[in-house]
Amino acid sequence: MRFMLPLAALSIGAAPVPMGMFQTWNAYRKAPIDFTSGGVSVHVEALPCPTRPVGDSTCAFEGYNNQALVTVRAPGIAPVSVETDPQSSYARIAVVHFGRDDPRPGLIVESQSGGSGGDLTAQVMVPDRAGYRILPIQRPDGGRVQGEIADRPRDVSGDGKIDLILQDAGFDSAFGCNACTPRPPRIFTVRDGRVVDESRDPALRPIFVADMARLRPICLSRRADRNGACAAYVADAARAGRFRQAWAEMLKHYEHGRNIWEPCDLPVSAWTDHGCPAGHITHFRSFPDSLHAFLTRAGYLPA
């Protein structure tokens, strides 16, 4: 459901900010914010209960939930509104040019939906003839992403389009505890009116090489629960064109008998109180066997 706000509400106290600079709306404060950027006016305010009361107990005390309504106005188009995640602790909004040749700017609307891994709900508002097309940022399989889009996102690949660097939430708790498994980068761009996962682009390999340098010392250490770092290290290497070298290193240093990924072939909605029902779990003999299967399913390695 969308709510339209009077134009006068946006013109009072709206401060101009540079293109690409995120403005933050904090759910705990509930106070509206207004800003302008690149000729676009943005108004953000908390939605009243009971619009989306699920997941926020403060509805009963404050009359508002943690969900915000973001309303955008630009010359020559009708106002457009989007809602942030219903359980977000904050929302960040930036006006950007997704491509250097775009005649009009678009927007990024990002909100943290919580969880131990910091699940992210991110939407882009892509300019089109009628106004804006609203698209989610997610993995090609529809899966979650995590992390936070950097302030002032830039063109890393050199193709004239900004690159949105997030984290692959598919690694969340896959190889041990949540904190034991780092997330490799997952990189998106807006191309031809669509959100595209461009993580396989060779021009972006330096991002994965840099992440390999962060994770390699952990994987090659004697630290307990290092297998999660090894998993992310090898995944980075597959994107960077250095898989064989990293795989050989992992085989020499991984922690035996620990952190073996065992997937369930049923959706979580079909699990019982005891988890995945018996007979639906794939068991692997070793961490390397499970890691290879995981990376193949996740698209890091060819089937």
PDB file of C-alpha atoms in Angstrom:
ATOM      1  CA  MET A   1       0.000   0.000   0.000  1.00  0.00           C
ATOM      2  CA  ARG A   2       1.358   3.450  -0.903  1.00  0.00           C
ATOM      3  CA  PHE A   3       0.646   6.747   0.791  1.00  0.00           C
ATOM      4  CA  MET A   4       1.054  10.101  -0.947  1.00  0.00           C
ATOM      5  CA  LEU A   5       2.343  13.029   1.068  1.00  0.00           C
ATOM      6  CA  PRO A   6       1.542  16.675   0.321  1.00  0.00           C
ATOM      7  CA  LEU A   7       4.251  18.515  -1.586  1.00  0.00           C
ATOM      8  CA  ALA A   8       4.442  21.200   1.107  1.00  0.00           C
ATOM      9  CA  ALA A   9       5.678  18.596   3.563  1.00  0.00           C
ATOM     10  CA  LEU A  10       8.740  18.045   1.411  1.00  0.00           C
ATOM     11  CA  SER A  11       9.680  21.643   0.855  1.00  0.00           C
ATOM     12  CA  ILE A  12      10.178  22.550   4.512  1.00  0.00           C
ATOM     13  CA  GLY A  13      13.647  21.913   5.881  1.00  0.00           C
ATOM     14  CA  ALA A  14      14.786  19.819   2.907  1.00  0.00           C
ATOM     15  CA  ALA A  15      18.580  20.105   2.810  1.00  0.00           C
ATOM     16  CA  PRO A  16      20.559  19.543  -0.409  1.00  0.00           C
ATOM     17  CA  VAL A  17      23.148  16.743  -0.208  1.00  0.00           C
ATOM     18  CA  PRO A  18      25.722  15.526  -2.766  1.00  0.00           C
ATOM     19  CA  MET A  19      24.778  12.789  -5.206  1.00  0.00           C
ATOM     20  CA  GLY A  20      25.597   9.322  -3.917  1.00  0.00           C
ATOM     21  CA  MET A  21      25.756  10.321  -0.250  1.00  0.00           C
ATOM     22  CA  PHE A  22      23.463   8.152   1.851  1.00  0.00           C
ATOM     23  CA  GLN A  23      21.100   9.763   4.328  1.00  0.00           C
ATOM     24  CA  THR A  24      20.079   7.651   7.330  1.00  0.00           C
ATOM     25  CA  TRP A  25      16.654   7.361   8.944  1.00  0.00           C
ATOM     26  CA  ASN A  26      16.895   5.690  12.366  1.00  0.00           C
ATOM     27  CA  ALA A  27      13.896   3.602  13.363  1.00  0.00           C
ATOM     28  CA  TYR A  28      14.350   4.196  17.099  1.00  0.00           C
ATOM     29  CA  ARG A  29      13.976   7.961  16.656  1.00  0.00           C
ATOM     30  CA  LYS A  30      10.884   7.744  14.396  1.00  0.00           C
ATOM     31  CA  ALA A  31      11.506  11.351  13.290  1.00  0.00           C
ATOM     32  CA  PRO A  32      10.933  12.134   9.587  1.00  0.00           C
ATOM     33  CA  ILE A  33      13.789  13.353   7.399  1.00  0.00           C
ATOM     34  CA  ASP A  34      13.786  15.401   4.186  1.00  0.00           C
ATOM     35  CA  PHE A  35      16.570  16.053   1.714  1.00  0.00           C
ATOM     36  CA  THR A  36      17.145  16.925  -1.931  1.00  0.00           C
ATOM     37  CA  SER A  37      19.862  15.605  -4.223  1.00  0.00           C
ATOM     38  CA  GLY A  38      20.326  15.903  -7.971  1.00  0.00           C
ATOM     39  CA  GLY A  39      16.960  17.637  -8.340  1.00  0.00           C
ATOM     40  CA  VAL A  40      15.140  14.825  -6.517  1.00  0.00           C
ATOM     41  CA  SER A  41      13.214  15.421  -3.253  1.00  0.00           C
ATOM     42  CA  VAL A  42      13.042  12.616  -0.693  1.00  0.00           C
ATOM     43  CA  HIS A  43      10.830  12.353   2.391  1.00  0.00           C
ATOM     44  CA  VAL A  44      11.151   9.498   4.889  1.00  0.00           C
ATOM     45  CA  GLU A  45       8.831   8.864   7.816  1.00  0.00           C
ATOM     46  CA  ALA A  46       7.730   5.993  10.021  1.00  0.00           C
ATOM     47  CA  LEU A  47       4.585   4.174   8.999  1.00  0.00           C
ATOM     48  CA  PRO A  48       1.825   4.197  11.621  1.00  0.00           C
ATOM     49  CA  CYS A  49       0.601   1.006  13.204  1.00  0.00           C
ATOM     50  CA  PRO A  50      -1.080  -1.250  12.361  1.00  0.00           C
ATOM     51  CA  THR A  51       0.197  -0.984   8.774  1.00  0.00           C
ATOM     52  CA  ARG A  52       2.923  -3.543   9.406  1.00  0.00           C
ATOM     53  CA  PRO A  53       3.063  -4.321  13.144  1.00  0.00           C
ATOM     54  CA  VAL A  54       4.825  -7.674  12.782  1.00  0.00           C
ATOM     55  CA  GLY A  55       8.230  -7.848  14.411  1.00  0.00           C
ATOM     56  CA  ASP A  56       8.210  -4.593  16.367  1.00  0.00           C
ATOM     57  CA  SER A  57       6.842  -4.604  19.893  1.00  0.00           C
ATOM     58  CA  THR A  58       7.098  -0.801  20.135  1.00  0.00           C
ATOM     59  CA  CYS A  59       3.871  -0.465  18.171  1.00  0.00           C
ATOM     60  CA  ALA A  60       1.907  -0.880  21.387  1.00  0.00           C
ATOM     61  CA  PHE A  61       3.863   1.885  23.129  1.00  0.00           C
ATOM     62  CA  GLU A  62       4.782   4.414  20.439  1.00  0.00           C
ATOM     63  CA  GLY A  63       2.162   3.926  17.764  1.00  0.00           C
ATOM     64  CA  TYR A  64       4.764   3.370  15.047  1.00  0.00           C
ATOM     65  CA  ASN A  65       6.628   0.356  13.789  1.00  0.00           C
ATOM     66  CA  ASN A  66      10.179   0.098  12.474  1.00  0.00           C
ATOM     67  CA  GLN A  67       9.058   0.375   8.867  1.00  0.00           C
ATOM     68  CA  ALA A  68       9.520   3.594   6.942  1.00  0.00           C
ATOM     69  CA  LEU A  69       7.791   5.042   3.912  1.00  0.00           C
ATOM     70  CA  VAL A  70      10.141   6.666   1.398  1.00  0.00           C
ATOM     71  CA  THR A  71       8.419   9.123  -0.953  1.00  0.00           C
ATOM     72  CA  VAL A  72      10.278  10.478  -3.963  1.00  0.00           C
ATOM     73  CA  ARG A  73       9.412  13.478  -6.117  1.00  0.00           C
ATOM     74  CA  ALA A  74      11.198  14.658  -9.237  1.00  0.00           C
ATOM     75  CA  PRO A  75      10.247  17.178 -11.945  1.00  0.00           C
ATOM     76  CA  GLY A  76       7.857  15.869 -14.564  1.00  0.00           C
ATOM     77  CA  ILE A  77       6.880  12.593 -12.891  1.00  0.00           C
ATOM     78  CA  ALA A  78       4.252  11.483 -10.395  1.00  0.00           C
ATOM     79  CA  PRO A  79       5.390  10.917  -6.777  1.00  0.00           C
ATOM     80  CA  VAL A  80       6.514   7.365  -6.030  1.00  0.00           C
ATOM     81  CA  SER A  81       6.660   5.671  -2.606  1.00  0.00           C
ATOM     82  CA  VAL A  82       8.400   2.520  -1.382  1.00  0.00           C
ATOM     83  CA  GLU A  83       8.348   0.808   2.006  1.00  0.00           C
ATOM     84  CA  THR A  84      11.448  -0.371   3.839  1.00  0.00           C
ATOM     85  CA  ASP A  85      11.800  -3.714   5.589  1.00  0.00           C
ATOM     86  CA  PRO A  86       9.213  -4.143   8.390  1.00  0.00           C
ATOM     87  CA  GLN A  87      11.859  -5.154  10.925  1.00  0.00           C
ATOM     88  CA  SER A  88      14.675  -2.808   9.962  1.00  0.00           C
ATOM     89  CA  SER A  89      16.648  -0.870  12.530  1.00  0.00           C
ATOM     90  CA  TYR A  90      17.391   1.892  10.043  1.00  0.00           C
ATOM     91  CA  ALA A  91      17.072   2.895   6.404  1.00  0.00           C
ATOM     92  CA  ARG A  92      19.650   4.524   4.145  1.00  0.00           C
ATOM     93  CA  ILE A  93      18.697   6.390   0.981  1.00  0.00           C
ATOM     94  CA  ALA A  94      20.922   7.826  -1.738  1.00  0.00           C
ATOM     95  CA  VAL A  95      20.237   9.517  -5.065  1.00  0.00           C
ATOM     96  CA  VAL A  96      22.645   8.194  -7.708  1.00  0.00           C
ATOM     97  CA  HIS A  97      23.306   7.984 -11.415  1.00  0.00           C
ATOM     98  CA  PHE A  98      23.462   4.230 -12.030  1.00  0.00           C
ATOM     99  CA  GLY A  99      25.207   4.881 -15.336  1.00  0.00           C
ATOM    100  CA  ARG A 100      27.207   7.867 -16.544  1.00  0.00           C
ATOM    101  CA  ASP A 101      24.881   8.257 -19.538  1.00  0.00           C
ATOM    102  CA  ASP A 102      21.619   8.101 -17.556  1.00  0.00           C
ATOM    103  CA  PRO A 103      19.555  11.249 -18.222  1.00  0.00           C
ATOM    104  CA  ARG A 104      17.889  11.110 -14.780  1.00  0.00           C
ATOM    105  CA  PRO A 105      19.139   9.915 -11.390  1.00  0.00           C
ATOM    106  CA  GLY A 106      17.724   6.923  -9.580  1.00  0.00           C
ATOM    107  CA  LEU A 107      17.752   5.933  -5.928  1.00  0.00           C
ATOM    108  CA  ILE A 108      19.030   3.222  -3.612  1.00  0.00           C
ATOM    109  CA  VAL A 109      16.883   2.359  -0.576  1.00  0.00           C
ATOM    110  CA  GLU A 110      18.657   0.106   1.906  1.00  0.00           C
ATOM    111  CA  SER A 111      17.493  -1.222   5.268  1.00  0.00           C
ATOM    112  CA  GLN A 112      18.900  -3.774   7.690  1.00  0.00           C
ATOM    113  CA  SER A 113      16.374  -6.479   8.467  1.00  0.00           C
ATOM    114  CA  GLY A 114      18.513  -7.861  11.287  1.00  0.00           C
ATOM    115  CA  GLY A 115      19.548 -11.380  12.134  1.00  0.00           C
ATOM    116  CA  SER A 116      22.977 -12.393  13.372  1.00  0.00           C
ATOM    117  CA  GLY A 117      24.418 -11.900   9.892  1.00  0.00           C
ATOM    118  CA  GLY A 118      22.924  -8.482   9.251  1.00  0.00           C
ATOM    119  CA  ASP A 119      20.465  -9.391   6.491  1.00  0.00           C
ATOM    120  CA  LEU A 120      19.957  -6.556   4.075  1.00  0.00           C
ATOM    121  CA  THR A 121      16.817  -5.471   2.262  1.00  0.00           C
ATOM    122  CA  ALA A 122      17.895  -3.262  -0.618  1.00  0.00           C
ATOM    123  CA  GLN A 123      15.830  -1.795  -3.428  1.00  0.00           C
ATOM    124  CA  VAL A 124      16.770   0.374  -6.376  1.00  0.00           C
ATOM    125  CA  MET A 125      14.463   2.877  -8.010  1.00  0.00           C
ATOM    126  CA  VAL A 126      15.462   2.852 -11.658  1.00  0.00           C
ATOM    127  CA  PRO A 127      14.258   5.756 -13.837  1.00  0.00           C
ATOM    128  CA  ASP A 128      11.875   4.893 -16.664  1.00  0.00           C
ATOM    129  CA  ARG A 129       9.387   6.818 -18.782  1.00  0.00           C
ATOM    130  CA  ALA A 130       6.593   6.656 -16.217  1.00  0.00           C
ATOM    131  CA  GLY A 131       8.769   7.529 -13.232  1.00  0.00           C
ATOM    132  CA  TYR A 132      10.668   4.768 -11.458  1.00  0.00           C
ATOM    133  CA  ARG A 133      10.790   1.010 -11.651  1.00  0.00           C
ATOM    134  CA  ILE A 134      11.321  -0.524  -8.186  1.00  0.00           C
ATOM    135  CA  LEU A 135      13.585  -3.580  -8.137  1.00  0.00           C
ATOM    136  CA  PRO A 136      15.077  -5.658  -5.285  1.00  0.00           C
ATOM    137  CA  ILE A 137      18.779  -6.424  -4.956  1.00  0.00           C
ATOM    138  CA  GLN A 138      19.116 -10.158  -4.413  1.00  0.00           C
ATOM    139  CA  ARG A 139      21.067 -13.168  -5.618  1.00  0.00           C
ATOM    140  CA  PRO A 140      20.018 -14.692  -8.965  1.00  0.00           C
ATOM    141  CA  ASP A 141      18.371 -17.557  -7.053  1.00  0.00           C
ATOM    142  CA  GLY A 142      16.334 -15.037  -5.069  1.00  0.00           C
ATOM    143  CA  GLY A 143      18.456 -15.527  -1.968  1.00  0.00           C
ATOM    144  CA  ARG A 144      19.413 -12.931   0.615  1.00  0.00           C
ATOM    145  CA  VAL A 145      22.365 -10.585   0.637  1.00  0.00           C
ATOM    146  CA  GLN A 146      24.141  -9.077   3.610  1.00  0.00           C
ATOM    147  CA  GLY A 147      26.490  -6.203   4.342  1.00  0.00           C
ATOM    148  CA  GLU A 148      26.070  -2.526   3.551  1.00  0.00           C
ATOM    149  CA  ILE A 149      26.459  -0.576   0.316  1.00  0.00           C
ATOM    150  CA  ALA A 150      29.400   1.805   0.563  1.00  0.00           C
ATOM    151  CA  ASP A 151      28.761   5.518   0.722  1.00  0.00           C
ATOM    152  CA  ARG A 152      29.340   7.115  -2.681  1.00  0.00           C
ATOM    153  CA  PRO A 153      29.244   3.849  -4.695  1.00  0.00           C
ATOM    154  CA  ARG A 154      31.529   4.060  -7.719  1.00  0.00           C
ATOM    155  CA  ASP A 155      32.331   2.376 -11.007  1.00  0.00           C
ATOM    156  CA  VAL A 156      34.965  -0.245 -10.208  1.00  0.00           C
ATOM    157  CA  SER A 157      34.866  -2.274 -13.427  1.00  0.00           C
ATOM    158  CA  GLY A 158      35.215   0.729 -15.745  1.00  0.00           C
ATOM    159  CA  ASP A 159      32.050   0.032 -17.730  1.00  0.00           C
ATOM    160  CA  GLY A 160      30.434   3.371 -16.857  1.00  0.00           C
ATOM    161  CA  LYS A 161      28.006   1.923 -14.286  1.00  0.00           C
ATOM    162  CA  ILE A 162      28.323   2.024 -10.508  1.00  0.00           C
ATOM    163  CA  ASP A 163      29.049  -1.240  -8.710  1.00  0.00           C
ATOM    164  CA  LEU A 164      27.137  -2.144  -5.548  1.00  0.00           C
ATOM    165  CA  ILE A 165      29.319  -4.374  -3.365  1.00  0.00           C
ATOM    166  CA  LEU A 166      27.513  -6.526  -0.802  1.00  0.00           C
ATOM    167  CA  GLN A 167      28.110  -9.927   0.823  1.00  0.00           C
ATOM    168  CA  ASP A 168      26.910 -13.427  -0.081  1.00  0.00           C
ATOM    169  CA  ALA A 169      24.484 -14.435   2.664  1.00  0.00           C
ATOM    170  CA  GLY A 170      24.493 -18.028   1.398  1.00  0.00           C
ATOM    171  CA  PHE A 171      27.607 -18.591   3.541  1.00  0.00           C
ATOM    172  CA  ASP A 172      25.711 -17.649   6.713  1.00  0.00           C
ATOM    173  CA  SER A 173      26.403 -20.485   9.213  1.00  0.00           C
ATOM    174  CA  ALA A 174      27.087 -22.924   6.354  1.00  0.00           C
ATOM    175  CA  PHE A 175      30.477 -23.943   7.753  1.00  0.00           C
ATOM    176  CA  GLY A 176      30.230 -23.624  11.494  1.00  0.00           C
ATOM    177  CA  CYS A 177      29.016 -20.726  13.557  1.00  0.00           C
ATOM    178  CA  ASN A 178      27.763 -17.563  11.893  1.00  0.00           C
ATOM    179  CA  ALA A 179      30.749 -15.503  13.043  1.00  0.00           C
ATOM    180  CA  CYS A 180      33.147 -18.252  11.891  1.00  0.00           C
ATOM    181  CA  THR A 181      32.155 -18.017   8.227  1.00  0.00           C
ATOM    182  CA  PRO A 182      33.095 -14.788   6.440  1.00  0.00           C
ATOM    183  CA  ARG A 183      31.017 -13.739   3.450  1.00  0.00           C
ATOM    184  CA  PRO A 184      32.650 -13.303   0.034  1.00  0.00           C
ATOM    185  CA  PRO A 185      31.701 -10.172  -1.899  1.00  0.00           C
ATOM    186  CA  ARG A 186      28.644 -10.202  -4.138  1.00  0.00           C
ATOM    187  CA  ILE A 187      28.603  -7.383  -6.684  1.00  0.00           C
ATOM    188  CA  PHE A 188      25.570  -5.938  -8.458  1.00  0.00           C
ATOM    189  CA  THR A 189      24.909  -3.267 -11.035  1.00  0.00           C
ATOM    190  CA  VAL A 190      21.882  -1.817 -12.818  1.00  0.00           C
ATOM    191  CA  ARG A 191      21.970  -2.590 -16.522  1.00  0.00           C
ATOM    192  CA  ASP A 192      19.211  -2.093 -19.094  1.00  0.00           C
ATOM    193  CA  GLY A 193      16.657  -1.466 -16.374  1.00  0.00           C
ATOM    194  CA  ARG A 194      17.512  -4.635 -14.425  1.00  0.00           C
ATOM    195  CA  VAL A 195      19.599  -5.498 -11.376  1.00  0.00           C
ATOM    196  CA  VAL A 196      22.411  -7.772 -12.540  1.00  0.00           C
ATOM    197  CA  ASP A 197      24.800  -9.888 -10.468  1.00  0.00           C
ATOM    198  CA  GLU A 198      28.149  -9.124 -12.109  1.00  0.00           C
ATOM    199  CA  SER A 199      30.382 -10.988  -9.673  1.00  0.00           C
ATOM    200  CA  ARG A 200      31.859 -13.106 -12.492  1.00  0.00           C
ATOM    201  CA  ASP A 201      33.076 -10.060 -14.455  1.00  0.00           C
ATOM    202  CA  PRO A 202      36.880 -10.415 -14.830  1.00  0.00           C
ATOM    203  CA  ALA A 203      37.203  -6.633 -14.443  1.00  0.00           C
ATOM    204  CA  LEU A 204      36.087  -7.038 -10.815  1.00  0.00           C
ATOM    205  CA  ARG A 205      38.676  -9.660  -9.889  1.00  0.00           C
ATOM    206  CA  PRO A 206      40.766  -7.184  -7.837  1.00  0.00           C
ATOM    207  CA  ILE A 207      37.919  -7.030  -5.298  1.00  0.00           C
ATOM    208  CA  PHE A 208      38.150 -10.790  -4.753  1.00  0.00           C
ATOM    209  CA  VAL A 209      41.942 -10.759  -4.709  1.00  0.00           C
ATOM    210  CA  ALA A 210      41.815  -8.184  -1.920  1.00  0.00           C
ATOM    211  CA  ASP A 211      39.354 -10.336   0.040  1.00  0.00           C
ATOM    212  CA  MET A 212      41.622 -13.367  -0.459  1.00  0.00           C
ATOM    213  CA  ALA A 213      44.438 -11.432   1.211  1.00  0.00           C
ATOM    214  CA  ARG A 214      42.152 -10.806   4.187  1.00  0.00           C
ATOM    215  CA  LEU A 215      41.119 -14.456   4.565  1.00  0.00           C
ATOM    216  CA  ARG A 216      44.252 -16.391   3.610  1.00  0.00           C
ATOM    217  CA  PRO A 217      46.086 -15.907   6.932  1.00  0.00           C
ATOM    218  CA  ILE A 218      43.048 -17.261   8.794  1.00  0.00           C
ATOM    219  CA  CYS A 219      42.612 -20.292   6.547  1.00  0.00           C
ATOM    220  CA  LEU A 220      46.315 -21.154   6.743  1.00  0.00           C
ATOM    221  CA  SER A 221      46.470 -20.709  10.522  1.00  0.00           C
ATOM    222  CA  ARG A 222      45.938 -23.187  13.351  1.00  0.00           C
ATOM    223  CA  ARG A 223      42.900 -21.304  14.573  1.00  0.00           C
ATOM    224  CA  ALA A 224      39.883 -23.382  15.582  1.00  0.00           C
ATOM    225  CA  ASP A 225      36.860 -23.076  13.272  1.00  0.00           C
ATOM    226  CA  ARG A 226      39.044 -21.784  10.432  1.00  0.00           C
ATOM    227  CA  ASN A 227      37.131 -23.826   7.863  1.00  0.00           C
ATOM    228  CA  GLY A 228      34.601 -21.058   7.390  1.00  0.00           C
ATOM    229  CA  ALA A 229      37.392 -18.687   6.378  1.00  0.00           C
ATOM    230  CA  CYS A 230      38.795 -21.384   4.077  1.00  0.00           C
ATOM    231  CA  ALA A 231      35.399 -21.707   2.394  1.00  0.00           C
ATOM    232  CA  ALA A 232      35.179 -17.970   1.697  1.00  0.00           C
ATOM    233  CA  TYR A 233      38.864 -17.862   0.663  1.00  0.00           C
ATOM    234  CA  VAL A 234      38.374 -20.578  -1.958  1.00  0.00           C
ATOM    235  CA  ALA A 235      35.162 -18.927  -3.174  1.00  0.00           C
ATOM    236  CA  ASP A 236      37.042 -15.648  -3.654  1.00  0.00           C
ATOM    237  CA  ALA A 237      39.752 -17.525  -5.510  1.00  0.00           C
ATOM    238  CA  ALA A 238      37.211 -19.047  -7.884  1.00  0.00           C
ATOM    239  CA  ARG A 239      36.012 -15.528  -8.778  1.00  0.00           C
ATOM    240  CA  ALA A 240      39.609 -14.253  -9.056  1.00  0.00           C
ATOM    241  CA  GLY A 241      40.786 -17.014 -11.404  1.00  0.00           C
ATOM    242  CA  ARG A 242      43.045 -18.551  -8.726  1.00  0.00           C
ATOM    243  CA  PHE A 243      40.978 -21.547  -7.666  1.00  0.00           C
ATOM    244  CA  ARG A 244      43.572 -24.324  -8.076  1.00  0.00           C
ATOM    245  CA  GLN A 245      46.182 -22.556  -5.959  1.00  0.00           C
ATOM    246  CA  ALA A 246      43.729 -21.738  -3.165  1.00  0.00           C
ATOM    247  CA  TRP A 247      42.205 -25.233  -3.223  1.00  0.00           C
ATOM    248  CA  ALA A 248      45.645 -26.824  -2.809  1.00  0.00           C
ATOM    249  CA  GLU A 249      46.381 -24.527   0.141  1.00  0.00           C
ATOM    250  CA  MET A 250      43.042 -25.325   1.738  1.00  0.00           C
ATOM    251  CA  LEU A 251      43.692 -29.073   1.477  1.00  0.00           C
ATOM    252  CA  LYS A 252      46.914 -28.658   3.472  1.00  0.00           C
ATOM    253  CA  HIS A 253      45.492 -26.468   6.224  1.00  0.00           C
ATOM    254  CA  TYR A 254      41.791 -27.155   6.812  1.00  0.00           C
ATOM    255  CA  GLU A 255      40.562 -28.496  10.143  1.00  0.00           C
ATOM    256  CA  HIS A 256      39.679 -32.167   9.700  1.00  0.00           C
ATOM    257  CA  GLY A 257      36.349 -33.536  10.900  1.00  0.00           C
ATOM    258  CA  ARG A 258      34.791 -30.103  11.467  1.00  0.00           C
ATOM    259  CA  ASN A 259      32.310 -27.708   9.836  1.00  0.00           C
ATOM    260  CA  ILE A 260      30.965 -30.015   7.156  1.00  0.00           C
ATOM    261  CA  TRP A 261      28.066 -28.524   5.199  1.00  0.00           C
ATOM    262  CA  GLU A 262      25.097 -30.907   5.087  1.00  0.00           C
ATOM    263  CA  PRO A 263      22.239 -29.502   3.001  1.00  0.00           C
ATOM    264  CA  CYS A 264      18.580 -30.395   3.288  1.00  0.00           C
ATOM    265  CA  ASP A 265      16.606 -31.034   0.101  1.00  0.00           C
ATOM    266  CA  LEU A 266      13.413 -29.648   1.650  1.00  0.00           C
ATOM    267  CA  PRO A 267      12.488 -25.988   2.175  1.00  0.00           C
ATOM    268  CA  VAL A 268      12.700 -24.731   5.757  1.00  0.00           C
ATOM    269  CA  SER A 269       8.896 -24.550   5.861  1.00  0.00           C
ATOM    270  CA  ALA A 270       8.830 -28.362   5.668  1.00  0.00           C
ATOM    271  CA  TRP A 271      11.254 -28.917   8.573  1.00  0.00           C
ATOM    272  CA  THR A 272      10.088 -30.312  11.905  1.00  0.00           C
ATOM    273  CA  ASP A 273      10.927 -29.197  15.433  1.00  0.00           C
ATOM    274  CA  HIS A 274      14.077 -31.320  15.140  1.00  0.00           C
ATOM    275  CA  GLY A 275      15.192 -29.676  11.900  1.00  0.00           C
ATOM    276  CA  CYS A 276      15.452 -31.325   8.504  1.00  0.00           C
ATOM    277  CA  PRO A 277      13.610 -34.682   8.517  1.00  0.00           C
ATOM    278  CA  ALA A 278      15.686 -37.863   8.315  1.00  0.00           C
ATOM    279  CA  GLY A 279      16.367 -39.023   4.780  1.00  0.00           C
ATOM    280  CA  HIS A 280      16.493 -35.534   3.345  1.00  0.00           C
ATOM    281  CA  ILE A 281      20.002 -34.547   4.435  1.00  0.00           C
ATOM    282  CA  THR A 282      23.028 -34.999   2.172  1.00  0.00           C
ATOM    283  CA  HIS A 283      26.028 -36.217   4.148  1.00  0.00           C
ATOM    284  CA  PHE A 284      29.597 -35.670   2.965  1.00  0.00           C
ATOM    285  CA  ARG A 285      32.696 -37.540   4.093  1.00  0.00           C
ATOM    286  CA  SER A 286      34.876 -34.481   4.544  1.00  0.00           C
ATOM    287  CA  PHE A 287      34.978 -30.697   4.595  1.00  0.00           C
ATOM    288  CA  PRO A 288      36.574 -30.500   1.090  1.00  0.00           C
ATOM    289  CA  ASP A 289      33.826 -32.712  -0.358  1.00  0.00           C
ATOM    290  CA  SER A 290      31.111 -30.564   1.175  1.00  0.00           C
ATOM    291  CA  LEU A 291      32.855 -27.320   0.158  1.00  0.00           C
ATOM    292  CA  HIS A 292      33.149 -28.392  -3.482  1.00  0.00           C
ATOM    293  CA  ALA A 293      29.456 -29.304  -3.567  1.00  0.00           C
ATOM    294  CA  PHE A 294      28.531 -26.014  -1.882  1.00  0.00           C
ATOM    295  CA  LEU A 295      30.561 -23.891  -4.300  1.00  0.00           C
ATOM    296  CA  THR A 296      29.062 -25.741  -7.264  1.00  0.00           C
ATOM    297  CA  ARG A 297      25.504 -25.222  -6.038  1.00  0.00           C
ATOM    298  CA  ALA A 298      26.224 -21.539  -5.264  1.00  0.00           C
ATOM    299  CA  GLY A 299      27.596 -20.917  -8.771  1.00  0.00           C
ATOM    300  CA  TYR A 300      31.251 -20.389  -7.888  1.00  0.00           C
ATOM    301  CA  LEU A 301      32.259 -23.561  -9.746  1.00  0.00           C
ATOM    302  CA  PRO A 302      30.792 -25.041 -12.953  1.00  0.00           C
ATOM    303  CA  ALA A 303      28.360 -27.880 -12.464  1.00  0.00           C
TER     304      ALA A 303
END
